[in-house]
Coordinates of C-alpha atoms and ligand atoms in Angstrom, one line a residue:
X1 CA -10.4 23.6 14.5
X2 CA -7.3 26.1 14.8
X3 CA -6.9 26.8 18.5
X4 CA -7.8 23.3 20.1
X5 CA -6.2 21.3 22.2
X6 CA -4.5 19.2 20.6
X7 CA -6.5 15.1 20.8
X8 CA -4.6 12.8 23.0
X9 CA -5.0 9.2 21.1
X10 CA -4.0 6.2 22.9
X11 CA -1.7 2.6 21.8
X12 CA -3.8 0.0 22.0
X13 CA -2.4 -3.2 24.1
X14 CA -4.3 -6.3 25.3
X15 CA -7.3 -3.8 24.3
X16 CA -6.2 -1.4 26.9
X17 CA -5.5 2.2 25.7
X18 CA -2.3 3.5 27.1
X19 CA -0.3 6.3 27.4
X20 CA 3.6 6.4 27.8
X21 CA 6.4 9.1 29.4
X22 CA 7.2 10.3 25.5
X23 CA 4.4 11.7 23.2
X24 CA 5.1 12.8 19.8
X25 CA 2.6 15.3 18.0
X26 CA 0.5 14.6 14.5
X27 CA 0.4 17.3 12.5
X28 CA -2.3 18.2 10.0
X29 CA -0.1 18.1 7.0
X30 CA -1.5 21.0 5.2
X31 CA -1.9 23.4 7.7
X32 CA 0.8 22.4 10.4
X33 CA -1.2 22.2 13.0
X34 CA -0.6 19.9 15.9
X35 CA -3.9 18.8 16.0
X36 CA -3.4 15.4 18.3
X37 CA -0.7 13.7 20.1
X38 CA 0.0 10.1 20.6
X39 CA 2.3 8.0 22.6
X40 CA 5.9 6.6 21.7
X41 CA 6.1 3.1 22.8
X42 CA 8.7 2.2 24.8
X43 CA 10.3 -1.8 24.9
X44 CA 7.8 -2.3 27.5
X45 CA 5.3 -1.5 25.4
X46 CA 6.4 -3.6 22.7
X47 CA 6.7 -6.6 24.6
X48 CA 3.2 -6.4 26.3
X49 CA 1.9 -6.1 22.7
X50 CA 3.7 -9.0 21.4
X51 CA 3.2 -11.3 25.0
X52 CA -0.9 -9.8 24.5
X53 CA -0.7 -11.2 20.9
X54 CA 1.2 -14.6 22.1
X55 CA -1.6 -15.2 24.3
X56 CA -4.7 -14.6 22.4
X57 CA -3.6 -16.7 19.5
X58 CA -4.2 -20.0 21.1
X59 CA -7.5 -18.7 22.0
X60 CA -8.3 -16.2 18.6
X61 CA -7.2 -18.9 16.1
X62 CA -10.0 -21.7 17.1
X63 CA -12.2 -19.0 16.9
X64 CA -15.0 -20.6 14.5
X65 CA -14.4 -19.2 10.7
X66 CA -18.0 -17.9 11.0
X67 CA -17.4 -16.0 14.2
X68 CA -14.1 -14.6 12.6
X69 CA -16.3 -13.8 9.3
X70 CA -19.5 -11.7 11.6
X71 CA -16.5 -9.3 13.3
X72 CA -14.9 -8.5 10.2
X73 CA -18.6 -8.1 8.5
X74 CA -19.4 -6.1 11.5
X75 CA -16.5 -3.9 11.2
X76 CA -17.3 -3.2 7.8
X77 CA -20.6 -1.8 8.9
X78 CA -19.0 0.2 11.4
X79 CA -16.5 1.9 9.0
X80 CA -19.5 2.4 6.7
X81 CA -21.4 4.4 9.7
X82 CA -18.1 7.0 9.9
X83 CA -17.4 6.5 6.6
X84 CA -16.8 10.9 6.4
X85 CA -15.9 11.4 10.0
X86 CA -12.5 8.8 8.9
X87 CA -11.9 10.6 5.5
X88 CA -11.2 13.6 7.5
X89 CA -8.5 12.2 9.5
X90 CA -7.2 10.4 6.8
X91 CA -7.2 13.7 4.6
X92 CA -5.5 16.0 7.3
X93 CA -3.1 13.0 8.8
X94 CA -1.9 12.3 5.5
X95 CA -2.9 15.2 4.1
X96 CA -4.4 13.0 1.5
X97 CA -7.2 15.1 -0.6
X98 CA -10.7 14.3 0.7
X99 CA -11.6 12.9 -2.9
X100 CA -9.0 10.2 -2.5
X101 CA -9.4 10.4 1.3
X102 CA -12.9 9.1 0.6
X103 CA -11.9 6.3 -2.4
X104 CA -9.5 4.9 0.7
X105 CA -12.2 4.7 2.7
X106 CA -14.5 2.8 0.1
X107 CA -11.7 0.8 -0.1
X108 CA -10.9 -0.4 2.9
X109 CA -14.3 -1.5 3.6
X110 CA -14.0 -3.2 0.6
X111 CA -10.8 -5.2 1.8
X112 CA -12.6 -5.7 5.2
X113 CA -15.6 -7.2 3.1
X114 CA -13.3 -9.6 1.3
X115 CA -11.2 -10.4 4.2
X116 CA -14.5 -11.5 6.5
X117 CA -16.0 -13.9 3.3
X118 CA -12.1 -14.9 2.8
X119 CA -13.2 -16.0 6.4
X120 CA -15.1 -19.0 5.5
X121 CA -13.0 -20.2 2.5
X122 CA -9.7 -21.3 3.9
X123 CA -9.3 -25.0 3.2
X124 CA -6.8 -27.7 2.6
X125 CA -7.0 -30.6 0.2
X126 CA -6.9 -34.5 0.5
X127 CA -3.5 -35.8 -1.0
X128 CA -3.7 -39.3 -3.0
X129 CA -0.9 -41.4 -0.4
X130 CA -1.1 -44.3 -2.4
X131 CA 0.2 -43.0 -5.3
X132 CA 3.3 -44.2 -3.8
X133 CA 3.9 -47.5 -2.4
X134 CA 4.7 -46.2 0.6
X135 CA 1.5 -44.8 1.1
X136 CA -0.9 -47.6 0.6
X137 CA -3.5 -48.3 2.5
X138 CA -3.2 -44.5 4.1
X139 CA -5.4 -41.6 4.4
X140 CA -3.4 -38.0 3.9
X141 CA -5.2 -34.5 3.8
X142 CA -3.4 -31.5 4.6
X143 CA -4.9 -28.0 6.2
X144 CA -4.4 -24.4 6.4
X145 CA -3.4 -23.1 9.9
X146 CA -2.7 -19.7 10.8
X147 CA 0.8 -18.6 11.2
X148 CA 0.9 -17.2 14.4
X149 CA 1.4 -13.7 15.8
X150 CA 2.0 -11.2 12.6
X151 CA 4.1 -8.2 13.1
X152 CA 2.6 -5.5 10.4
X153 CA 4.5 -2.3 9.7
X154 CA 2.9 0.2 7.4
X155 CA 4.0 3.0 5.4
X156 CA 2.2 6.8 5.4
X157 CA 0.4 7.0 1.9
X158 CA -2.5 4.6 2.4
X159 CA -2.6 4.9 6.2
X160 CA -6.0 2.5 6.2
X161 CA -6.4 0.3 3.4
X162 CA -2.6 -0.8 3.5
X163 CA -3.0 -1.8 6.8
X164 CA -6.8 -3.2 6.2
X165 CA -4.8 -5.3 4.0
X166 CA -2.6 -6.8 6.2
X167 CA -5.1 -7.0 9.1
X168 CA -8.2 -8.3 7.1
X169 CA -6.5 -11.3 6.2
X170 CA -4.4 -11.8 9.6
X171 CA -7.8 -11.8 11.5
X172 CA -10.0 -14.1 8.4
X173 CA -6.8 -16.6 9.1
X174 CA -6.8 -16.8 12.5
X175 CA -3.7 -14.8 13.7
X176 CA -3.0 -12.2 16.2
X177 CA -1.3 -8.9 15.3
X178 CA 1.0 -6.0 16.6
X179 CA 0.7 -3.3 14.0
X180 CA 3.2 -0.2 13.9
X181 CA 1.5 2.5 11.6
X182 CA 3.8 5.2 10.2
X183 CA 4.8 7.7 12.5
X184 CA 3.1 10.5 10.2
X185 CA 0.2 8.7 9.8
X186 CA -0.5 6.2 13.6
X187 CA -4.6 8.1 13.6
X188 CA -6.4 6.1 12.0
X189 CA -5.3 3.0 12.3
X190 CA -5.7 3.5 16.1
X191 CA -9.3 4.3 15.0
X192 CA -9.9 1.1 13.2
X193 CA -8.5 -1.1 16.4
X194 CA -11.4 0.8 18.1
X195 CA -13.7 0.0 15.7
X196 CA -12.7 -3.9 15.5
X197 CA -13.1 -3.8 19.4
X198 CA -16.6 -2.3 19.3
X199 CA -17.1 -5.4 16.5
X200 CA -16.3 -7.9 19.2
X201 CA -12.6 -8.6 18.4
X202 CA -11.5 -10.1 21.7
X203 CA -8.8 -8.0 24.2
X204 CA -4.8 -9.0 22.5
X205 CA -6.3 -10.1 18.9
X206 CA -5.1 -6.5 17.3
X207 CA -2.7 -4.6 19.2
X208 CA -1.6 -1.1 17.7
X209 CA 1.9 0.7 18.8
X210 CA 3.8 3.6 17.2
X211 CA 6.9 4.9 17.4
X212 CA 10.0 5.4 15.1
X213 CA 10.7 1.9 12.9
X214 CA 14.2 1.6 13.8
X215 CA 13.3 1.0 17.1
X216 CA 9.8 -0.1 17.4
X217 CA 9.7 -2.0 13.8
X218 CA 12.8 -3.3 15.0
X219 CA 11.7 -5.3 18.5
X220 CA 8.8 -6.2 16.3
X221 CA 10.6 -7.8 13.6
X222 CA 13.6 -9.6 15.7
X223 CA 10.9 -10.9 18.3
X224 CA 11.2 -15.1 18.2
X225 CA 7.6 -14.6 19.7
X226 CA 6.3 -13.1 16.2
X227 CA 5.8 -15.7 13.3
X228 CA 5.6 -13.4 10.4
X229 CA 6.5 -9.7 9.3
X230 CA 3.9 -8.2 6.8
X231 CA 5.7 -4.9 5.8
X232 CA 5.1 -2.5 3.0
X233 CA 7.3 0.6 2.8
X234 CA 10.6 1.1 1.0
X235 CA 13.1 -0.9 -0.3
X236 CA 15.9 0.0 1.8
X237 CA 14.0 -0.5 5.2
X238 CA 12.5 -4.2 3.7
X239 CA 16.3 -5.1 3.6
X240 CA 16.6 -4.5 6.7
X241 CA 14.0 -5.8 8.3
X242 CA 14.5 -9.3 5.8
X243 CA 18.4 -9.5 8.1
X244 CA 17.1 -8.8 11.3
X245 CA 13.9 -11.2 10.8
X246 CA 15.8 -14.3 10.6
X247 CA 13.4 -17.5 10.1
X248 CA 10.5 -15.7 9.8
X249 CA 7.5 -15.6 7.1
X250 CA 7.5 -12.5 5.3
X251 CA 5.9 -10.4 2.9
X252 CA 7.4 -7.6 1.6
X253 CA 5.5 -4.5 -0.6
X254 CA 8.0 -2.0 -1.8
X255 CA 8.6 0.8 -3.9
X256 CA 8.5 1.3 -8.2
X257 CA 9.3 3.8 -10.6
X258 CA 6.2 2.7 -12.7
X259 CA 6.2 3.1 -16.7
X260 CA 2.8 3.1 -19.1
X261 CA 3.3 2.9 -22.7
X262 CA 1.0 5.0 -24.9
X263 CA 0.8 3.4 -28.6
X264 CA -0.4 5.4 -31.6
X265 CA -4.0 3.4 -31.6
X266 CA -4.4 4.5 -28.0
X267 CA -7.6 6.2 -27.2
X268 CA -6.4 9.7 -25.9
X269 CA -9.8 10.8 -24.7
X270 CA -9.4 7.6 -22.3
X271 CA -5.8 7.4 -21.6
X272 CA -4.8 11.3 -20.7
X273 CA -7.4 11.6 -18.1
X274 CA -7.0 8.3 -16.6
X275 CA -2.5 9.0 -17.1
X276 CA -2.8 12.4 -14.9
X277 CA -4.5 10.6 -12.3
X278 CA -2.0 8.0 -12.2
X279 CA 0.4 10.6 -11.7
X280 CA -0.7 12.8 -9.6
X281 CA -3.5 11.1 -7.2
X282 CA -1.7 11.6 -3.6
X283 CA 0.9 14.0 -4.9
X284 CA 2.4 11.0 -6.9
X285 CA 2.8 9.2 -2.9
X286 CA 1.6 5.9 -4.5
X287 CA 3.7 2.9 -5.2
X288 CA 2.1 2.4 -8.5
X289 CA 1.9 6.0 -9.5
X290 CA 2.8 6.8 -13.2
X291 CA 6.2 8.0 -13.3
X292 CA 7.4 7.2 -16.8
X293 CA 5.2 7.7 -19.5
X294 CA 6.2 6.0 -23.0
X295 CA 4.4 8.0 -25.4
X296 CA 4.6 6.9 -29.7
X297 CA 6.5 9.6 -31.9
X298 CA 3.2 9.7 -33.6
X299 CA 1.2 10.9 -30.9
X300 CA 3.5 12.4 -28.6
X301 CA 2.8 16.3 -29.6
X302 CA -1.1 15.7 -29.2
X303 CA -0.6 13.6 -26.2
X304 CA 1.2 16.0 -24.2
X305 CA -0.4 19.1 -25.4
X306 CA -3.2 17.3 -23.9
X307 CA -1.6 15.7 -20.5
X308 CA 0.4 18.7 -19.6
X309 CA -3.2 21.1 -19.9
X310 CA -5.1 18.4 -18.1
X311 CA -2.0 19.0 -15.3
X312 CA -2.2 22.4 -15.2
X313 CA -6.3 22.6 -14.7
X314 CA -5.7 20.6 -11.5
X315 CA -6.5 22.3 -8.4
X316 CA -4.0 22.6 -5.7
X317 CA -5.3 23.2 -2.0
X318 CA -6.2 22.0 1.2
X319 CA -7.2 18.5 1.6
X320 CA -10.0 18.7 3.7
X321 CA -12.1 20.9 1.0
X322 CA -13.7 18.3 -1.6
X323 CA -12.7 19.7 -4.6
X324 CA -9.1 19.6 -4.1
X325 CA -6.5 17.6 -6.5
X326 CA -3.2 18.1 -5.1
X327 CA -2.1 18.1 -1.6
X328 CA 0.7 18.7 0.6
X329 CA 3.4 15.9 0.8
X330 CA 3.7 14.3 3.7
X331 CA 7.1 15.8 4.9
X332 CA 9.3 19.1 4.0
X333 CA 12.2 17.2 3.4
X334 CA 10.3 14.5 1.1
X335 CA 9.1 17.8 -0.7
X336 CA 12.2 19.7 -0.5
X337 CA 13.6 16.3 -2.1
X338 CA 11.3 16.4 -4.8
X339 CA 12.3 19.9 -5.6
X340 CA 15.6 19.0 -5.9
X341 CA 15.4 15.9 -8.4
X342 CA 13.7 18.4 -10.5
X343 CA 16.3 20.6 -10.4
X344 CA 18.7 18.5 -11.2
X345 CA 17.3 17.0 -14.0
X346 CA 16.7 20.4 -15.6
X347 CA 20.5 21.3 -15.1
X348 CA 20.9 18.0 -16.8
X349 CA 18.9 18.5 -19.8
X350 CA 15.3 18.2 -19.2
X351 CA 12.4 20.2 -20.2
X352 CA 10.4 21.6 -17.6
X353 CA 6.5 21.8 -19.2
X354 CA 4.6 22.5 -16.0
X355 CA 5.1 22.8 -12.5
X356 CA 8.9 22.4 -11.1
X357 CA 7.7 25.0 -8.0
X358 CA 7.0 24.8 -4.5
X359 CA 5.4 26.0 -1.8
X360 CA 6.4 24.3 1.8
X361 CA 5.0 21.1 1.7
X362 CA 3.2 21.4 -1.5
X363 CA 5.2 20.9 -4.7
X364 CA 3.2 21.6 -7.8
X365 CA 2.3 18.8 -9.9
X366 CA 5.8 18.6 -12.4
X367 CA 5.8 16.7 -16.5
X368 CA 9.3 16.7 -17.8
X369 CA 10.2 15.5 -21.2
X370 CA 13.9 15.2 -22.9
X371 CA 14.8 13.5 -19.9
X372 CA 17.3 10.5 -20.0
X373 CA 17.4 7.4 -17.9
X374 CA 19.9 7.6 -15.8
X375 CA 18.1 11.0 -14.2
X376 CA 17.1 10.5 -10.5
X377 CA 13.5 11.1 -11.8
X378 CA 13.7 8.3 -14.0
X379 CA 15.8 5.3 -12.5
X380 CA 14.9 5.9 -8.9
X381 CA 11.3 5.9 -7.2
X382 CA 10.3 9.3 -6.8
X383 CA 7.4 9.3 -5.0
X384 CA 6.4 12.7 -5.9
X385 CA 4.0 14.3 -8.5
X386 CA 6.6 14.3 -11.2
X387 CA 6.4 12.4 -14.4
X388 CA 8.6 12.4 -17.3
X389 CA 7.5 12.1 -21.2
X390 CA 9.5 10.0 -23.1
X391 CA 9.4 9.5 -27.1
X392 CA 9.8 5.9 -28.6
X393 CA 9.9 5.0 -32.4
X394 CA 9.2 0.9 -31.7
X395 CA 7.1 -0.6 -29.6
X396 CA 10.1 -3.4 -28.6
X397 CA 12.3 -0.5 -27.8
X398 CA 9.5 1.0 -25.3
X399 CA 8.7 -2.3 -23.5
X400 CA 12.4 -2.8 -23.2
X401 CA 12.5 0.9 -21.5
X402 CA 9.7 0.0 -18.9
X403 CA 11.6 -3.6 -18.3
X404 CA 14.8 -1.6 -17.3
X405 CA 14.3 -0.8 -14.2
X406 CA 15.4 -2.3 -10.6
X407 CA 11.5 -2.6 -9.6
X408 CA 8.8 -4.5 -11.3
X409 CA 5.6 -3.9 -9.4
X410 CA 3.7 -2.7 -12.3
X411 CA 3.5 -1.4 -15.8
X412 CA 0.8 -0.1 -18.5
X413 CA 0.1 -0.5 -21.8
X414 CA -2.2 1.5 -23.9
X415 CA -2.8 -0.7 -27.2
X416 CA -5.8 -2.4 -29.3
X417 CA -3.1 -4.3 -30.5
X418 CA -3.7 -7.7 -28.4
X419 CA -0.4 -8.9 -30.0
X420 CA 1.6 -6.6 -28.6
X421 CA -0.1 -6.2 -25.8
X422 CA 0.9 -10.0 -25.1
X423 CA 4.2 -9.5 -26.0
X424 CA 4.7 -6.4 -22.9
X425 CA 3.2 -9.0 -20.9
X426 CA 6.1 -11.7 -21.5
X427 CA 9.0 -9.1 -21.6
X428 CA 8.0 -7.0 -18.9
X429 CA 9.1 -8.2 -15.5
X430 CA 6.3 -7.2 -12.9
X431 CA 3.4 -8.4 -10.6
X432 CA 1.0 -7.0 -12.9
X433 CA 0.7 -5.7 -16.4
X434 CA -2.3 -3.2 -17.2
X435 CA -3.8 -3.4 -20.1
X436 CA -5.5 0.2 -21.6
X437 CA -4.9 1.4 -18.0
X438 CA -1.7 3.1 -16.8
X439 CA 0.3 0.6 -13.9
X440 CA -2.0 2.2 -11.2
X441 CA -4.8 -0.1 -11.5
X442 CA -5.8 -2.1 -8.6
X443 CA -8.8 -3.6 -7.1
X444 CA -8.1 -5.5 -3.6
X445 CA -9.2 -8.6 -4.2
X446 CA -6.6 -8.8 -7.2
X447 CA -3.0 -11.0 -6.5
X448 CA -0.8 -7.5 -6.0
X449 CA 2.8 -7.4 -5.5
X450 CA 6.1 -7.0 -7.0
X451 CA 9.2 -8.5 -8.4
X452 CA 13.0 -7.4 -8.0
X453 CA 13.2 -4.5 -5.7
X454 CA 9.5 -4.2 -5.3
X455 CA 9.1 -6.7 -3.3
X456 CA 8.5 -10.4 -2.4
X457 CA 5.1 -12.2 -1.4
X458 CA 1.9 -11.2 -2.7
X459 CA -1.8 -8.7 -0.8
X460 CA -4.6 -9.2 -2.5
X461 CA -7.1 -10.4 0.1
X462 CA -6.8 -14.7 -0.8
X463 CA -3.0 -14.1 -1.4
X464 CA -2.4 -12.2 1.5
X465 CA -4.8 -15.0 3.5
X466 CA -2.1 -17.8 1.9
X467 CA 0.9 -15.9 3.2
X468 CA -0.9 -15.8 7.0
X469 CA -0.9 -19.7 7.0
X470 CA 1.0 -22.3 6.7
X471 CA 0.1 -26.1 5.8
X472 CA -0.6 -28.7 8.3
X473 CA 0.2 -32.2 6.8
X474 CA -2.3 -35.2 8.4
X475 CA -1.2 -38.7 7.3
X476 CA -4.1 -41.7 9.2
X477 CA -3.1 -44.9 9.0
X478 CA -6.0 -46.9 9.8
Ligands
LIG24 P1 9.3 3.6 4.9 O1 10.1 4.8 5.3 O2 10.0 2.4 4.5 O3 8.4 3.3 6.2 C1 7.4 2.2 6.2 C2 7.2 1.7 7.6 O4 8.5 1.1 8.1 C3 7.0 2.8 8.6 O5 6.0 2.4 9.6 C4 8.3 3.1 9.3 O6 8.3 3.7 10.5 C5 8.8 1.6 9.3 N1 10.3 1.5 9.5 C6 11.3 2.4 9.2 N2 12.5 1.9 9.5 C7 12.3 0.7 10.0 C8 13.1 -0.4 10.5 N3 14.4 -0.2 10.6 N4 12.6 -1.5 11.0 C9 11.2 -1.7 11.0 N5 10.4 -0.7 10.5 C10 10.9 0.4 10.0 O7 8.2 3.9 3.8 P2 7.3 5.2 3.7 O8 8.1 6.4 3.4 O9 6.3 5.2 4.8 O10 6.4 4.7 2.4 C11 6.9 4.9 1.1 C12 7.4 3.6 0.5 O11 6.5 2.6 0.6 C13 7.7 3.8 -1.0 O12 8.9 3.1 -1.3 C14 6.5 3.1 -1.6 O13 6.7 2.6 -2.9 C15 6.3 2.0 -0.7 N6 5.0 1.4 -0.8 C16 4.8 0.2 -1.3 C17 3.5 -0.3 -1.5 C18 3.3 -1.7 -2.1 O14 2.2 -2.3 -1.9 N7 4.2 -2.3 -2.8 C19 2.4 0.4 -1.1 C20 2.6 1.7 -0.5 C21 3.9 2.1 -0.4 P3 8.4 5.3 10.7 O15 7.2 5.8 10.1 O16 8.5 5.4 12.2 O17 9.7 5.6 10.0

């Protein structure tokens, strides 16, 4: 494809594609290669996306639940059809290998699928109004109603299904959207507005605009016209956006420095396999990757002799061929970051075992061990393919280890021992805790979503659904 014009893509307002005075380029993250272009939206922009969404909601949200159930079914259908053609763009935009390219995709539909039977489900309950005196003689019942217009701002490293998650359950409710992708990343969910057009999603129902989030994320989220922000990103930016919001639903799905524990009755053949996935799927770019592993003084020689050979056999290349493990990350300075923690926690003491190089964007997949906790790679999210081994002697003194930490999104245990198992689960303070998996277990249908720093709200298609609506009280007096 070297050598091509570059694609222009389009926003997508009031189902209009549009250009605009600025464009910035999308660069295939492995190669460099401007291989498309898209528009910067200007305030103009911005507003006609919101004022689009304003106006359709009246319209979208009395949409019957099984018309809003056959254009998300239909969508899925769609996506199904170009299931490889959207793997691509995923794999060079994100420069997300085509394995886990393809497992987005699969996904995603998935999400879609949920969202559109999530469709016909949404229901309220009667409410008992006599049970006070008050009440007697009344009839009360109260309903689910959608929110509104929903502002959704996405981050880079799951550039569909994070945003199928927002969108499926905006559109099963009844709401309108503005969406601003990542500015890395705005391809393919430009794509997927397409696609839900072609599905019969009426004109101002989905609008898509991109540009950088501390200007367009910002009209977006101060906007009195919008009735919710569904973010996911980092901490610091779902600070920001919680102050400017003001009285405003949110839902907020931020970062973690995720810890598994690895206890002596472990099965290694299952857990060192599955643990270097959790690492290193999407160069560690995942906000439930494994980046502190808790490993029994027991175990801990054959476990990493293991882990740190499974590491090395992984291969590194581009994206787009099949076979490919590790990627690019998606910036030079996020890699040239990575580099740097790494150096810095050798000069403070740790133990490089594999890895620690890099080459532009792509920074070899890194295990560490005699590290300490107050190392960057330890106490901060590092988003990266680094993890760090550390040795425990009790199993209270490893769940305390995963507990400390300013996120709880989610953790891992590896134990037959339902007891302690139980006990991680009590002490550990998280959205989820995996059980014989490592924290990066999800499936989409699951409540997901963190504690602390990590967040506030809960995805999970029927969550997610929940946090689109609000409740509509009816009291009849005869
Ligand atoms: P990010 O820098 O916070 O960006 C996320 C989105 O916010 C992007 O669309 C970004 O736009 C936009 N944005 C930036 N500044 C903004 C502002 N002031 N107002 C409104 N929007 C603004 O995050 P990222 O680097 O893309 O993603 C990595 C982070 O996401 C990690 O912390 C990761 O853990 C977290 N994450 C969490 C989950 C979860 O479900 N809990 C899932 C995935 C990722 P630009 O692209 O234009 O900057």
């Amino acid at each position: 494809m070297a050598g091509h014009e570059p694609l222009a893509y389009r926003l997508f307002i009031d189902g209009k594609r549009e250009g605009g005075s600025q464009v910035m380029p999308v660069i295939d993250k492995y190669t460099g290669e401007t291989f498309a272009t898209v528009p910067v939206a200007d305030g103009d922009a911005v507003d006609r996306a919101i004022a689009a969404a304003k106006t359709a909601f009246p319209i979208y949200s009395r949409l019957p639940a099984h018309k809003r159930h056959e254009i998300l079914q239909k969508a899925t259908l769609l996506f199904e059809a170009r299931k490889e053609e959207l793997a691509d763009l995923i794999a060079r935009e994100a420069g997300k290998p085509w394995k886990y390219a393809i497992g987005e995709l699969t996904r995603s539909i998935e999400t879609f699928r949920f969202s559109a039977e999530e469709a016909k489900r949404i229901h309220g309950e009667t409410v008992p109004l006599d049970a006070s005196v008050a009440g007697e003689g009344r009839i009360g019942f109260w309903m689910r109603v959608p929110v509104g217009v929903v502002a959704a701002i996405t981050p880079f490293n799951f550039p569909l299904n994070l945003v199928a998650h927002k969108i499926g359950p905006a559109l099963a409710a009844g709401c309108t959207i503005v969406l601003k992708p990542a500015s890395t990343t705005p391809l393919i969910a430009i794509r997927m507005a397409e696609i839900f057009e072609e599905a019969g999603l009426p004109p101002g129902v989905l609008n898509v605009v991109v540009g950088p989030g501390a200007v367009v994320g910002d009209r977006m989220v101060s906007d009195p016209r919008v009735s919710k922000v569904s973010f996911t990103g980092s901490p610091p930016v779902g600070e920001a956006i919680i102050r400017k919001a003001g009285l405003k639903k949110v839902t907020m799905e931020l970062g973690n420095n995720s810890g598994t524990i690895i206890e002596p009755d472990a099965d290694l053949d299952a857990a060192v396999p599955r643990c270097v996935v959790a690492a290193f799927a999407n160069s560690g770019q995942v906000c439930i990757s494994l980046q502190r592993l808790y490993v029994h003084k027991d175990v801990v020689a054959e476990f990493t002799r293991r882990f740190v050979e499974a590491t090395q056999a992984l291969k590194i290349g581009n994206p787009l061929d099949h076979d490919t493990d590790i990627g690019p990350m998606i910036e030079d300075r996020e890699a040239v970051r990575a580099e740097a923690w790494i150096e810095e926690a050798v000069a403070q003491g740790a133990t490089l075992l594999c890895g620690g190089k890099r080459e532009g964007r792509v920074v070899h997949p890194t295990v560490l061990s005699t590290v300490h906790a107050s190392m960057k790679v330890m106490c901060e999210e590092a988003f990266a393919p680094l993890v760090s081994i550390v040795t425990y002697d009790t199993f209270e003194e490893a769940v305390r280890m995963v507990d400390d930490s300013p996120y709880g999104l989610q953790a891992g245990i590896y134990t037959n021992d339902i007891k302690k198992a139980l006990y991680a689960v009590d002490r550990i303070d998280a959205g989820g805790i995996m059980i014989n998996d490592s924290s990066i277990f999800r499936v989409d249908h699951m409540p997901y979503g963190g504690n602390k720093l990590s967040g506030l709200g809960r995805e999970g298609v029927p969550f997610a659904v929940e946090e689109m609506t609000t409740i509509k009280m009816v009291m009849i007096k005869p």
